[in-house]
Every structure is written in C-alpha cells, then in structure tokens.
C-alpha cells in the first residue's frame, strides 16, 4: 500500500507544477471519457488535520451505474458530500456536467443515509417524497397538485404507493430507504448520489432498489452509490471506484475488481469476492 | 381578585403569548433545541440592562431591541462553543446562559439599585400587571396585548411564508442544503423569531413561563398528532387552553398567575403523556400487550412448524409436551393454545396440536423474514 502511495505521488510531482494543466495538455493514451457526468480534480478534504480524502481524481462517465467501495473511514460519504458542496474541500474542484456544482442547478439528487434524519418527525410518506420537488419550487412557492402527482408516481416506482398516507415512523428500515429513493426520483435529476442505500434493508427492498438503479441507468441517468457489500458489486454495478482516503482504482467493475486492488484498499485480510480471480 | 375587565384582559394577553410562543416552539422541540428557549429567556435581562445603560430610560422600546440582541448573542455563543467540538451541544447551552444571566443580574443589582427596573419582576414575571402599558413609543403607551398581538401576527405570517423551508430544514438539513436552500439562514431566522417572541412574552409572563409556553404545548402536540400542520394547530390550542385555565384558577384562588399557568400546562402535558391515543403510556402498554400475545401465538406456530414431520414430532407437538419444551407456565400454554386455535393457527387432534395452513403460513413468514 505504501508502495502504491509513493508511486502515485511520484507521478504527480513528475508531471509538473499543475497536475490539472498537464492533464489537459498531454494527449492521454488511455481511453479516458472526456465528457464525464462528474469530474473531480485533486480533491482533498480534511477534518482538522486528518485528511479524509487525499488528492482524489475521479471521472464518472455519463450514464453509468458506479459503486464507490472502501473500508470504514475511507471517505466515501465525504466524497459525496464534497460533490454536493456540503463539505468544503481544502483543494481541488468538482465539476458536474462540466460546470462547478451549484445546488441551484438541481442536476444532482442526493439520497443520504437513512439514519441522518429523525423518523419520528410528524409527517407522511407522500410529504417526504414531495420534498424532492422543493428544489424546483425554490423559496416561497408551495407544492401543488403537480408535485403531489410526481411524488405519487415516484412512490409507485419503488413499490410504496400503498404507504402514501402513512406516518413515516411506522415504516420498516427497508421501507424508509425506499421512501428516500422515491424522494430522489421526484427530484428528476441527471445525476444521483446515494449513500449506502442497501444498508440494513431486507431482500425485497434490495431487489426493488436494484431495479430502480437499473431503470435510472436505462433512462441515461448517472448513478453513484456508496456500497458496502463487496460480493454484490460485480452483479449490481458496471463501474466501480475503490477508495481508501486515496483513490485506489476506478473504471469498469471487471477491471477494477482485482485481488490486488482489493488488497490495496482493504489490506491483506480483505475478503475477496468469489467472482474475482486473483 | 374579582372577575373584572382587567382579569379578562390578563387572560387574553396570556392566551396570545401562549399562541405566539407555541408556533416557533414546535420547531425548537423538533430541532432538539428546547433548552435554547430557556437560555434566551434568561439572558434577556443582560440585554435589557445594557440597553438601559445606553438609553437611561426604563420605558424605552430600545430595551426590547437590546433584549432580542442578547438572545441572538446567546445563540451565536452556543454555536461558537459547539463548533470548537470541545464541549457537547447541551453543555454549550448550559455554559453560555448562566454566564450571561449572572452578568445581567449582577449589573442590574449593582448599578440599577435606584431605578424602577425590578429584578424580582424581571425574574418571575408579573402577569398581574400585563394590562399596564410598559413601553412608550413617542410618548404613546403601548399595551402588552398589542405588542403580543403584533408578535403573534408576525410569527403566523412567517410560518405561512416559510412553512416549506422550515419543514425541510428541520427534517433533513442535508437535503435542504443540497437542494439550494440555506439551512443556516433558516436557523438564524428561527432564532431571531424566538428571541423577539421571548422578549415580548418575557415582560408579561417571566422567563419560566416563556420556556413553558415554547416547550410544553409543542411537546404535548407532538404526542397527539402526526402531521406537522396539525401539530402546530394543536400546540396553539394546548397553550391557549393552559393559559386561559391557569389564569382563571389563579384569579379564583388568588395565587401567582405565572405559577398557576405553568402548573396547568404541566398537568395538561402529564395527561397527554399518559393518555394520548396513539403514543401515550397507556396506548403503548396496550400495544405491547397485544404484540406479546400475538408473538406467543406465532412462537407456538414456529415451534410446531420446526418439528413438523420430524421423528420428534409426537413428543414436541403433544399438548402436555409443550410445557417441557417451551418452558412456559401451564396456564399460559393453555391460554396461548386456546387463542391460537380461535385464530385458526392450530387445531387439536387428540393429544396432538397440528398446524393449519394459516399457522404454517404464519411460521413461514417469520422464518423467511429472519432467514433472508
């Protein structure tokens, strides 16, 4: 792992004072997608003195279903938050559809971890999904018939239409997750960022979520999912990024999911999925 | 005290104060910031004293502005303390407000001995005097009722205007920020509202009842209903009812109004806490009891299912064998078997208990859910 780290630094310092400049000037031999839905250049985020993301370069091509995988504390959630501007990076930039990201552009839908909100909040399932349309409404304007219809349709896509009038505290964990997903669908964005949507959900919900993810990809949306279960990555995702503070590897899942890369991300005790040949 | 015009007016003032506090109070409670209203309520004196030094006029409306500014100072101090991550959120509140409160009390007692800023009145509140004009604008007296009516109108208008934003930033600040709303701005807007409301209410009812009006109706309403809009309405009703009943009782028994209203609010909350249909203690206990009964029936079904068509079945499925295997008291087993039979989960077959199709289905759902 240290060896890889030194290598990366070596190439970085060797390519001149400004890595991003050299990136645009030098003709790259590798087939590098130039029109990424998300492009991250030299992103470093630290809480205090502890770097959480260390000089990450990452391109998410448009229309892919990408998993972000790495051990606990690898900076996966921070990566998503930095993309949304919810944490301030020390260096680097995030471009969404070629432009520095601004929340007002409404191009990105965010599915936070389920545990980040209070599920005893006095509101209904449909109401939470309608919140996905708030961005389009902006300040002051109230959601109306159109927004309610969109939210109901989004609930239908995750198989939760029968729960529209329920108080959110009565939902199971998997149902809560599907409500969050429906809320993101109601945003109708071109990029979806999801933080562990499969965390602690039942088998039914997992299948429902996978169906929705594939449906989004079929509609040309770009989906980036923080994922914990290495076993299901090759089955669910066509692209993958291995992260452990630094970016270990990114690309098509088949190329990224090598025993060597997984050990670099998780250490020598990594449990290598059966699908991966070493 | 007799029922007079002034008794009616005192009641009206307190009802309006209660309604004005209940609206922002719901959001304070939902944001787990109930104690901030306590801090703001106590720190107002500090602002009033400083404003008095500047104006040398105990009746100036500038004292209100000073008090509201002190409230905001508390909020900012609490947040600065939290941001250092050296103290926890609740401790930050507890650190900021005694300091400012003590400073206010000391300044007032040392420098304002000869003025008519009455510390006891400031600390305890004097609803009895709520009909007296306390502030003069350009020499024109302004009755507390009008001040409070203005604050209530302002709070209701702000709520209508920013309902969606308040709801979103309270429920999910992360999503709010990602959608381009400004949770920080909404937070400070709410805090300004709370400060202004507390200042106006404080004069009539004192800091303790201010906190009571912010927190108790909201907490009670949250136990009674599950829609935010309804919660807001119920909180206003609870606060107003407590204020009216408390004032009435205090006048009837000739006691301190603030104390009586706070007591009545406490009793209302206790009643809701115990007897609320959905979430009260009684409803919870009843729900747990029903769940426990249903659970025992399901366990019986699972037990029979596990041993169905196994060599052990003759032993495990005998009614007198159940006692040894499940380790339940005999009386309980008889009751559970009866209920399971009545609900069509099992049927008796001589000494044996056999699962019905419904019982088998129940056992399977449990085993599949757990196994997956």
PDB file of N, CA and C in Angstrom, chain B residues 16-97:
ATOM      1  N   UNK B  16     -52.680  35.024  24.067  1.00  0.00           N
ATOM      2  CA  UNK B  16     -51.950  35.457  22.870  1.00  0.00           C
ATOM      3  C   UNK B  16     -50.465  35.109  23.005  1.00  0.00           C
ATOM      4  N   UNK B  17     -49.883  35.312  24.201  1.00  0.00           N
ATOM      5  CA  UNK B  17     -48.482  34.937  24.426  1.00  0.00           C
ATOM      6  C   UNK B  17     -48.302  33.448  24.150  1.00  0.00           C
ATOM      7  N   UNK B  18     -49.216  32.630  24.689  1.00  0.00           N
ATOM      8  CA  UNK B  18     -49.113  31.181  24.522  1.00  0.00           C
ATOM      9  C   UNK B  18     -49.126  30.808  23.044  1.00  0.00           C
ATOM     10  N   UNK B  19     -50.043  31.413  22.282  1.00  0.00           N
ATOM     11  CA  UNK B  19     -50.142  31.094  20.858  1.00  0.00           C
ATOM     12  C   UNK B  19     -48.887  31.533  20.118  1.00  0.00           C
ATOM     13  N   UNK B  20     -48.389  32.742  20.461  1.00  0.00           N
ATOM     14  CA  UNK B  20     -47.210  33.269  19.771  1.00  0.00           C
ATOM     15  C   UNK B  20     -45.990  32.395  20.042  1.00  0.00           C
ATOM     16  N   UNK B  21     -45.867  31.852  21.251  1.00  0.00           N
ATOM     17  CA  UNK B  21     -44.712  31.022  21.598  1.00  0.00           C
ATOM     18  C   UNK B  21     -44.845  29.607  21.032  1.00  0.00           C
ATOM     19  N   UNK B  22     -46.077  29.103  20.951  1.00  0.00           N
ATOM     20  CA  UNK B  22     -46.275  27.707  20.547  1.00  0.00           C
ATOM     21  C   UNK B  22     -45.778  27.468  19.126  1.00  0.00           C
ATOM     22  N   UNK B  23     -45.964  28.459  18.232  1.00  0.00           N
ATOM     23  CA  UNK B  23     -45.611  28.236  16.823  1.00  0.00           C
ATOM     24  C   UNK B  23     -44.112  27.992  16.635  1.00  0.00           C
ATOM     25  N   UNK B  24     -43.228  28.947  17.057  1.00  0.00           N
ATOM     26  CA  UNK B  24     -41.800  28.616  16.933  1.00  0.00           C
ATOM     27  C   UNK B  24     -41.384  27.483  17.867  1.00  0.00           C
ATOM     28  N   UNK B  25     -42.144  27.317  18.983  1.00  0.00           N
ATOM     29  CA  UNK B  25     -41.802  26.267  19.944  1.00  0.00           C
ATOM     30  C   UNK B  25     -41.801  24.880  19.320  1.00  0.00           C
ATOM     31  N   UNK B  26     -42.758  24.622  18.405  1.00  0.00           N
ATOM     32  CA  UNK B  26     -42.815  23.317  17.750  1.00  0.00           C
ATOM     33  C   UNK B  26     -41.494  23.030  17.027  1.00  0.00           C
ATOM     34  N   UNK B  27     -40.951  24.051  16.343  1.00  0.00           N
ATOM     35  CA  UNK B  27     -39.708  23.827  15.605  1.00  0.00           C
ATOM     36  C   UNK B  27     -38.515  23.698  16.550  1.00  0.00           C
ATOM     37  N   UNK B  28     -38.545  24.439  17.666  1.00  0.00           N
ATOM     38  CA  UNK B  28     -37.471  24.281  18.653  1.00  0.00           C
ATOM     39  C   UNK B  28     -37.437  22.845  19.160  1.00  0.00           C
ATOM     40  N   UNK B  29     -38.615  22.306  19.498  1.00  0.00           N
ATOM     41  CA  UNK B  29     -38.653  20.946  20.042  1.00  0.00           C
ATOM     42  C   UNK B  29     -38.218  19.939  18.981  1.00  0.00           C
ATOM     43  N   UNK B  30     -38.714  20.106  17.746  1.00  0.00           N
ATOM     44  CA  UNK B  30     -38.350  19.174  16.681  1.00  0.00           C
ATOM     45  C   UNK B  30     -36.859  19.229  16.377  1.00  0.00           C
ATOM     46  N   UNK B  31     -36.240  20.406  16.564  1.00  0.00           N
ATOM     47  CA  UNK B  31     -34.803  20.534  16.296  1.00  0.00           C
ATOM     48  C   UNK B  31     -33.971  20.222  17.530  1.00  0.00           C
ATOM     49  N   UNK B  32     -34.601  19.692  18.554  1.00  0.00           N
ATOM     50  CA  UNK B  32     -33.925  19.374  19.805  1.00  0.00           C
ATOM     51  C   UNK B  32     -33.224  20.589  20.394  1.00  0.00           C
ATOM     52  N   UNK B  33     -33.890  21.730  20.322  1.00  0.00           N
ATOM     53  CA  UNK B  33     -33.298  22.952  20.832  1.00  0.00           C
ATOM     54  C   UNK B  33     -34.184  23.574  21.901  1.00  0.00           C
ATOM     55  N   UNK B  34     -34.997  22.758  22.566  1.00  0.00           N
ATOM     56  CA  UNK B  34     -35.941  23.299  23.537  1.00  0.00           C
ATOM     57  C   UNK B  34     -35.223  24.143  24.590  1.00  0.00           C
ATOM     58  N   UNK B  35     -34.036  23.682  24.987  1.00  0.00           N
ATOM     59  CA  UNK B  35     -33.323  24.393  26.049  1.00  0.00           C
ATOM     60  C   UNK B  35     -32.820  25.759  25.612  1.00  0.00           C
ATOM     61  N   UNK B  36     -32.680  25.941  24.294  1.00  0.00           N
ATOM     62  CA  UNK B  36     -32.222  27.240  23.819  1.00  0.00           C
ATOM     63  C   UNK B  36     -33.222  28.323  24.217  1.00  0.00           C
ATOM     64  N   UNK B  37     -34.522  27.963  24.222  1.00  0.00           N
ATOM     65  CA  UNK B  37     -35.517  28.963  24.622  1.00  0.00           C
ATOM     66  C   UNK B  37     -35.327  29.330  26.094  1.00  0.00           C
ATOM     67  N   UNK B  38     -34.924  28.364  26.893  1.00  0.00           N
ATOM     68  CA  UNK B  38     -34.623  28.624  28.302  1.00  0.00           C
ATOM     69  C   UNK B  38     -33.477  29.631  28.404  1.00  0.00           C
ATOM     70  N   UNK B  39     -32.420  29.351  27.642  1.00  0.00           N
ATOM     71  CA  UNK B  39     -31.246  30.229  27.659  1.00  0.00           C
ATOM     72  C   UNK B  39     -31.634  31.638  27.227  1.00  0.00           C
ATOM     73  N   UNK B  40     -32.344  31.728  26.100  1.00  0.00           N
ATOM     74  CA  UNK B  40     -32.726  33.044  25.593  1.00  0.00           C
ATOM     75  C   UNK B  40     -33.584  33.772  26.624  1.00  0.00           C
ATOM     76  N   UNK B  41     -34.537  33.042  27.209  1.00  0.00           N
ATOM     77  CA  UNK B  41     -35.421  33.662  28.190  1.00  0.00           C
ATOM     78  C   UNK B  41     -34.664  34.271  29.356  1.00  0.00           C
ATOM     79  N   UNK B  42     -33.592  33.624  29.789  1.00  0.00           N
ATOM     80  CA  UNK B  42     -32.854  34.123  30.940  1.00  0.00           C
ATOM     81  C   UNK B  42     -31.875  35.226  30.610  1.00  0.00           C
ATOM     82  N   UNK B  43     -31.387  35.203  29.365  1.00  0.00           N
ATOM     83  CA  UNK B  43     -30.318  36.128  29.013  1.00  0.00           C
ATOM     84  C   UNK B  43     -30.872  37.512  28.673  1.00  0.00           C
ATOM     85  N   UNK B  44     -32.201  37.576  28.457  1.00  0.00           N
ATOM     86  CA  UNK B  44     -32.790  38.853  28.061  1.00  0.00           C
ATOM     87  C   UNK B  44     -32.433  39.977  29.035  1.00  0.00           C
ATOM     88  N   UNK B  45     -32.397  39.647  30.335  1.00  0.00           N
ATOM     89  CA  UNK B  45     -32.119  40.666  31.341  1.00  0.00           C
ATOM     90  C   UNK B  45     -30.795  41.381  31.042  1.00  0.00           C
ATOM     91  N   UNK B  46     -29.804  40.582  30.630  1.00  0.00           N
ATOM     92  CA  UNK B  46     -28.499  41.125  30.288  1.00  0.00           C
ATOM     93  C   UNK B  46     -28.634  42.197  29.209  1.00  0.00           C
ATOM     94  N   UNK B  47     -29.407  41.888  28.167  1.00  0.00           N
ATOM     95  CA  UNK B  47     -29.607  42.843  27.081  1.00  0.00           C
ATOM     96  C   UNK B  47     -30.394  44.061  27.538  1.00  0.00           C
ATOM     97  N   UNK B  48     -31.395  43.819  28.390  1.00  0.00           N
ATOM     98  CA  UNK B  48     -32.213  44.936  28.876  1.00  0.00           C
ATOM     99  C   UNK B  48     -31.350  45.908  29.673  1.00  0.00           C
ATOM    100  N   UNK B  49     -30.476  45.349  30.529  1.00  0.00           N
ATOM    101  CA  UNK B  49     -29.628  46.206  31.362  1.00  0.00           C
ATOM    102  C   UNK B  49     -28.663  47.016  30.503  1.00  0.00           C
ATOM    103  N   UNK B  50     -28.039  46.351  29.523  1.00  0.00           N
ATOM    104  CA  UNK B  50     -27.102  47.068  28.660  1.00  0.00           C
ATOM    105  C   UNK B  50     -27.826  48.163  27.884  1.00  0.00           C
ATOM    106  N   UNK B  51     -29.010  47.845  27.374  1.00  0.00           N
ATOM    107  CA  UNK B  51     -29.770  48.847  26.629  1.00  0.00           C
ATOM    108  C   UNK B  51     -30.176  50.002  27.553  1.00  0.00           C
ATOM    109  N   UNK B  52     -30.428  49.666  28.809  1.00  0.00           N
ATOM    110  CA  UNK B  52     -30.792  50.723  29.755  1.00  0.00           C
ATOM    111  C   UNK B  52     -29.618  51.659  29.988  1.00  0.00           C
ATOM    112  N   UNK B  53     -28.409  51.095  30.088  1.00  0.00           N
ATOM    113  CA  UNK B  53     -27.211  51.940  30.236  1.00  0.00           C
ATOM    114  C   UNK B  53     -27.100  52.914  29.087  1.00  0.00           C
ATOM    115  N   UNK B  54     -27.440  52.421  27.896  1.00  0.00           N
ATOM    116  CA  UNK B  54     -27.295  53.266  26.711  1.00  0.00           C
ATOM    117  C   UNK B  54     -28.377  54.338  26.674  1.00  0.00           C
ATOM    118  N   UNK B  55     -29.599  54.002  27.064  1.00  0.00           N
ATOM    119  CA  UNK B  55     -30.696  54.957  26.882  1.00  0.00           C
ATOM    120  C   UNK B  55     -31.062  55.703  28.161  1.00  0.00           C
ATOM    121  N   UNK B  56     -30.745  55.116  29.317  1.00  0.00           N
ATOM    122  CA  UNK B  56     -31.137  55.695  30.614  1.00  0.00           C
ATOM    123  C   UNK B  56     -32.636  55.921  30.682  1.00  0.00           C
ATOM    124  N   UNK B  57     -33.398  55.019  30.044  1.00  0.00           N
ATOM    125  CA  UNK B  57     -34.842  55.174  30.048  1.00  0.00           C
ATOM    126  C   UNK B  57     -35.457  53.783  30.176  1.00  0.00           C
ATOM    127  N   UNK B  58     -36.042  53.501  31.338  1.00  0.00           N
ATOM    128  CA  UNK B  58     -36.542  52.154  31.601  1.00  0.00           C
ATOM    129  C   UNK B  58     -37.773  51.821  30.767  1.00  0.00           C
ATOM    130  N   UNK B  59     -38.347  52.792  30.080  1.00  0.00           N
ATOM    131  CA  UNK B  59     -39.554  52.534  29.303  1.00  0.00           C
ATOM    132  C   UNK B  59     -39.299  52.547  27.804  1.00  0.00           C
ATOM    133  N   UNK B  60     -38.005  52.671  27.440  1.00  0.00           N
ATOM    134  CA  UNK B  60     -37.712  52.803  26.018  1.00  0.00           C
ATOM    135  C   UNK B  60     -37.898  51.480  25.291  1.00  0.00           C
ATOM    136  N   UNK B  61     -38.483  51.502  24.088  1.00  0.00           N
ATOM    137  CA  UNK B  61     -38.574  50.270  23.295  1.00  0.00           C
ATOM    138  C   UNK B  61     -37.196  49.717  22.932  1.00  0.00           C
ATOM    139  N   UNK B  62     -36.160  50.563  23.067  1.00  0.00           N
ATOM    140  CA  UNK B  62     -34.806  50.068  22.764  1.00  0.00           C
ATOM    141  C   UNK B  62     -34.414  48.928  23.701  1.00  0.00           C
ATOM    142  N   UNK B  63     -35.016  48.905  24.895  1.00  0.00           N
ATOM    143  CA  UNK B  63     -34.728  47.798  25.803  1.00  0.00           C
ATOM    144  C   UNK B  63     -35.134  46.472  25.170  1.00  0.00           C
ATOM    145  N   UNK B  64     -36.243  46.495  24.411  1.00  0.00           N
ATOM    146  CA  UNK B  64     -36.686  45.280  23.712  1.00  0.00           C
ATOM    147  C   UNK B  64     -35.651  44.837  22.689  1.00  0.00           C
ATOM    148  N   UNK B  65     -35.127  45.847  21.960  1.00  0.00           N
ATOM    149  CA  UNK B  65     -34.121  45.538  20.941  1.00  0.00           C
ATOM    150  C   UNK B  65     -32.878  44.959  21.610  1.00  0.00           C
ATOM    151  N   UNK B  66     -32.471  45.575  22.727  1.00  0.00           N
ATOM    152  CA  UNK B  66     -31.310  45.072  23.451  1.00  0.00           C
ATOM    153  C   UNK B  66     -31.520  43.648  23.913  1.00  0.00           C
ATOM    154  N   UNK B  67     -32.723  43.374  24.404  1.00  0.00           N
ATOM    155  CA  UNK B  67     -33.026  42.029  24.892  1.00  0.00           C
ATOM    156  C   UNK B  67     -32.972  41.012  23.757  1.00  0.00           C
ATOM    157  N   UNK B  68     -33.574  41.378  22.608  1.00  0.00           N
ATOM    158  CA  UNK B  68     -33.545  40.462  21.469  1.00  0.00           C
ATOM    159  C   UNK B  68     -32.116  40.219  21.015  1.00  0.00           C
ATOM    160  N   UNK B  69     -31.288  41.270  21.043  1.00  0.00           N
ATOM    161  CA  UNK B  69     -29.888  41.129  20.645  1.00  0.00           C
ATOM    162  C   UNK B  69     -29.161  40.187  21.602  1.00  0.00           C
ATOM    163  N   UNK B  70     -29.477  40.287  22.900  1.00  0.00           N
ATOM    164  CA  UNK B  70     -28.851  39.385  23.865  1.00  0.00           C
ATOM    165  C   UNK B  70     -29.238  37.942  23.572  1.00  0.00           C
ATOM    166  N   UNK B  71     -30.501  37.735  23.177  1.00  0.00           N
ATOM    167  CA  UNK B  71     -30.942  36.392  22.799  1.00  0.00           C
ATOM    168  C   UNK B  71     -30.114  35.843  21.652  1.00  0.00           C
ATOM    169  N   UNK B  72     -29.906  36.678  20.638  1.00  0.00           N
ATOM    170  CA  UNK B  72     -29.108  36.238  19.494  1.00  0.00           C
ATOM    171  C   UNK B  72     -27.663  35.988  19.899  1.00  0.00           C
ATOM    172  N   UNK B  73     -27.153  36.847  20.799  1.00  0.00           N
ATOM    173  CA  UNK B  73     -25.779  36.675  21.280  1.00  0.00           C
ATOM    174  C   UNK B  73     -25.629  35.277  21.903  1.00  0.00           C
ATOM    175  N   UNK B  74     -26.648  34.861  22.663  1.00  0.00           N
ATOM    176  CA  UNK B  74     -26.607  33.529  23.272  1.00  0.00           C
ATOM    177  C   UNK B  74     -26.517  32.450  22.205  1.00  0.00           C
ATOM    178  N   UNK B  75     -27.395  32.587  21.193  1.00  0.00           N
ATOM    179  CA  UNK B  75     -27.415  31.585  20.127  1.00  0.00           C
ATOM    180  C   UNK B  75     -26.046  31.492  19.457  1.00  0.00           C
ATOM    181  N   UNK B  76     -25.464  32.661  19.149  1.00  0.00           N
ATOM    182  CA  UNK B  76     -24.163  32.674  18.476  1.00  0.00           C
ATOM    183  C   UNK B  76     -23.086  32.082  19.378  1.00  0.00           C
ATOM    184  N   UNK B  77     -23.096  32.473  20.660  1.00  0.00           N
ATOM    185  CA  UNK B  77     -22.113  31.946  21.600  1.00  0.00           C
ATOM    186  C   UNK B  77     -22.198  30.422  21.692  1.00  0.00           C
ATOM    187  N   UNK B  78     -23.446  29.937  21.808  1.00  0.00           N
ATOM    188  CA  UNK B  78     -23.645  28.484  21.907  1.00  0.00           C
ATOM    189  C   UNK B  78     -23.059  27.804  20.679  1.00  0.00           C
ATOM    190  N   UNK B  79     -23.300  28.398  19.508  1.00  0.00           N
ATOM    191  CA  UNK B  79     -22.812  27.750  18.298  1.00  0.00           C
ATOM    192  C   UNK B  79     -21.299  27.804  18.180  1.00  0.00           C
ATOM    193  N   UNK B  80     -20.709  28.946  18.585  1.00  0.00           N
ATOM    194  CA  UNK B  80     -19.245  29.039  18.562  1.00  0.00           C
ATOM    195  C   UNK B  80     -18.637  27.986  19.483  1.00  0.00           C
ATOM    196  N   UNK B  81     -19.234  27.835  20.663  1.00  0.00           N
ATOM    197  CA  UNK B  81     -18.737  26.831  21.604  1.00  0.00           C
ATOM    198  C   UNK B  81     -18.841  25.428  21.012  1.00  0.00           C
ATOM    199  N   UNK B  82     -19.989  25.151  20.368  1.00  0.00           N
ATOM    200  CA  UNK B  82     -20.177  23.827  19.772  1.00  0.00           C
ATOM    201  C   UNK B  82     -19.160  23.573  18.678  1.00  0.00           C
ATOM    202  N   UNK B  83     -18.896  24.616  17.905  1.00  0.00           N
ATOM    203  CA  UNK B  83     -18.036  24.431  16.741  1.00  0.00           C
ATOM    204  C   UNK B  83     -16.608  24.061  17.143  1.00  0.00           C
ATOM    205  N   UNK B  84     -16.181  24.470  18.340  1.00  0.00           N
ATOM    206  CA  UNK B  84     -14.836  24.077  18.780  1.00  0.00           C
ATOM    207  C   UNK B  84     -14.765  22.568  19.000  1.00  0.00           C
ATOM    208  N   UNK B  85     -15.931  21.913  19.124  1.00  0.00           N
ATOM    209  CA  UNK B  85     -16.034  20.486  19.391  1.00  0.00           C
ATOM    210  C   UNK B  85     -15.361  20.096  20.694  1.00  0.00           C
ATOM    211  N   UNK B  86     -15.114  21.073  21.567  1.00  0.00           N
ATOM    212  CA  UNK B  86     -14.552  20.772  22.885  1.00  0.00           C
ATOM    213  C   UNK B  86     -15.663  20.519  23.896  1.00  0.00           C
ATOM    214  N   UNK B  87     -16.857  21.057  23.625  1.00  0.00           N
ATOM    215  CA  UNK B  87     -17.996  20.792  24.507  1.00  0.00           C
ATOM    216  C   UNK B  87     -19.171  20.310  23.673  1.00  0.00           C
ATOM    217  N   UNK B  88     -20.028  19.513  24.297  1.00  0.00           N
ATOM    218  CA  UNK B  88     -21.206  18.984  23.601  1.00  0.00           C
ATOM    219  C   UNK B  88     -22.281  20.067  23.500  1.00  0.00           C
ATOM    220  N   UNK B  89     -23.262  19.813  22.609  1.00  0.00           N
ATOM    221  CA  UNK B  89     -24.268  20.828  22.310  1.00  0.00           C
ATOM    222  C   UNK B  89     -25.023  21.288  23.556  1.00  0.00           C
ATOM    223  N   UNK B  90     -25.493  20.323  24.366  1.00  0.00           N
ATOM    224  CA  UNK B  90     -26.300  20.723  25.517  1.00  0.00           C
ATOM    225  C   UNK B  90     -25.437  21.436  26.556  1.00  0.00           C
ATOM    226  N   UNK B  91     -24.187  20.989  26.687  1.00  0.00           N
ATOM    227  CA  UNK B  91     -23.286  21.649  27.628  1.00  0.00           C
ATOM    228  C   UNK B  91     -23.009  23.088  27.190  1.00  0.00           C
ATOM    229  N   UNK B  92     -22.926  23.313  25.881  1.00  0.00           N
ATOM    230  CA  UNK B  92     -22.667  24.660  25.374  1.00  0.00           C
ATOM    231  C   UNK B  92     -23.783  25.602  25.804  1.00  0.00           C
ATOM    232  N   UNK B  93     -25.028  25.119  25.722  1.00  0.00           N
ATOM    233  CA  UNK B  93     -26.163  25.941  26.169  1.00  0.00           C
ATOM    234  C   UNK B  93     -26.012  26.239  27.659  1.00  0.00           C
ATOM    235  N   UNK B  94     -25.687  25.195  28.412  1.00  0.00           N
ATOM    236  CA  UNK B  94     -25.558  25.342  29.856  1.00  0.00           C
ATOM    237  C   UNK B  94     -24.387  26.222  30.265  1.00  0.00           C
ATOM    238  N   UNK B  95     -23.390  26.360  29.379  1.00  0.00           N
ATOM    239  CA  UNK B  95     -22.250  27.215  29.693  1.00  0.00           C
ATOM    240  C   UNK B  95     -22.547  28.673  29.373  1.00  0.00           C
ATOM    241  N   UNK B  96     -23.213  28.894  28.241  1.00  0.00           N
ATOM    242  CA  UNK B  96     -23.393  30.263  27.762  1.00  0.00           C
ATOM    243  C   UNK B  96     -24.391  31.026  28.620  1.00  0.00           C
ATOM    244  N   UNK B  97     -25.506  30.343  28.980  1.00  0.00           N
ATOM    245  CA  UNK B  97     -26.561  31.178  29.530  1.00  0.00           C
ATOM    246  C   UNK B  97     -26.413  31.548  31.009  1.00  0.00           C
TER     247      UNK B  97
END
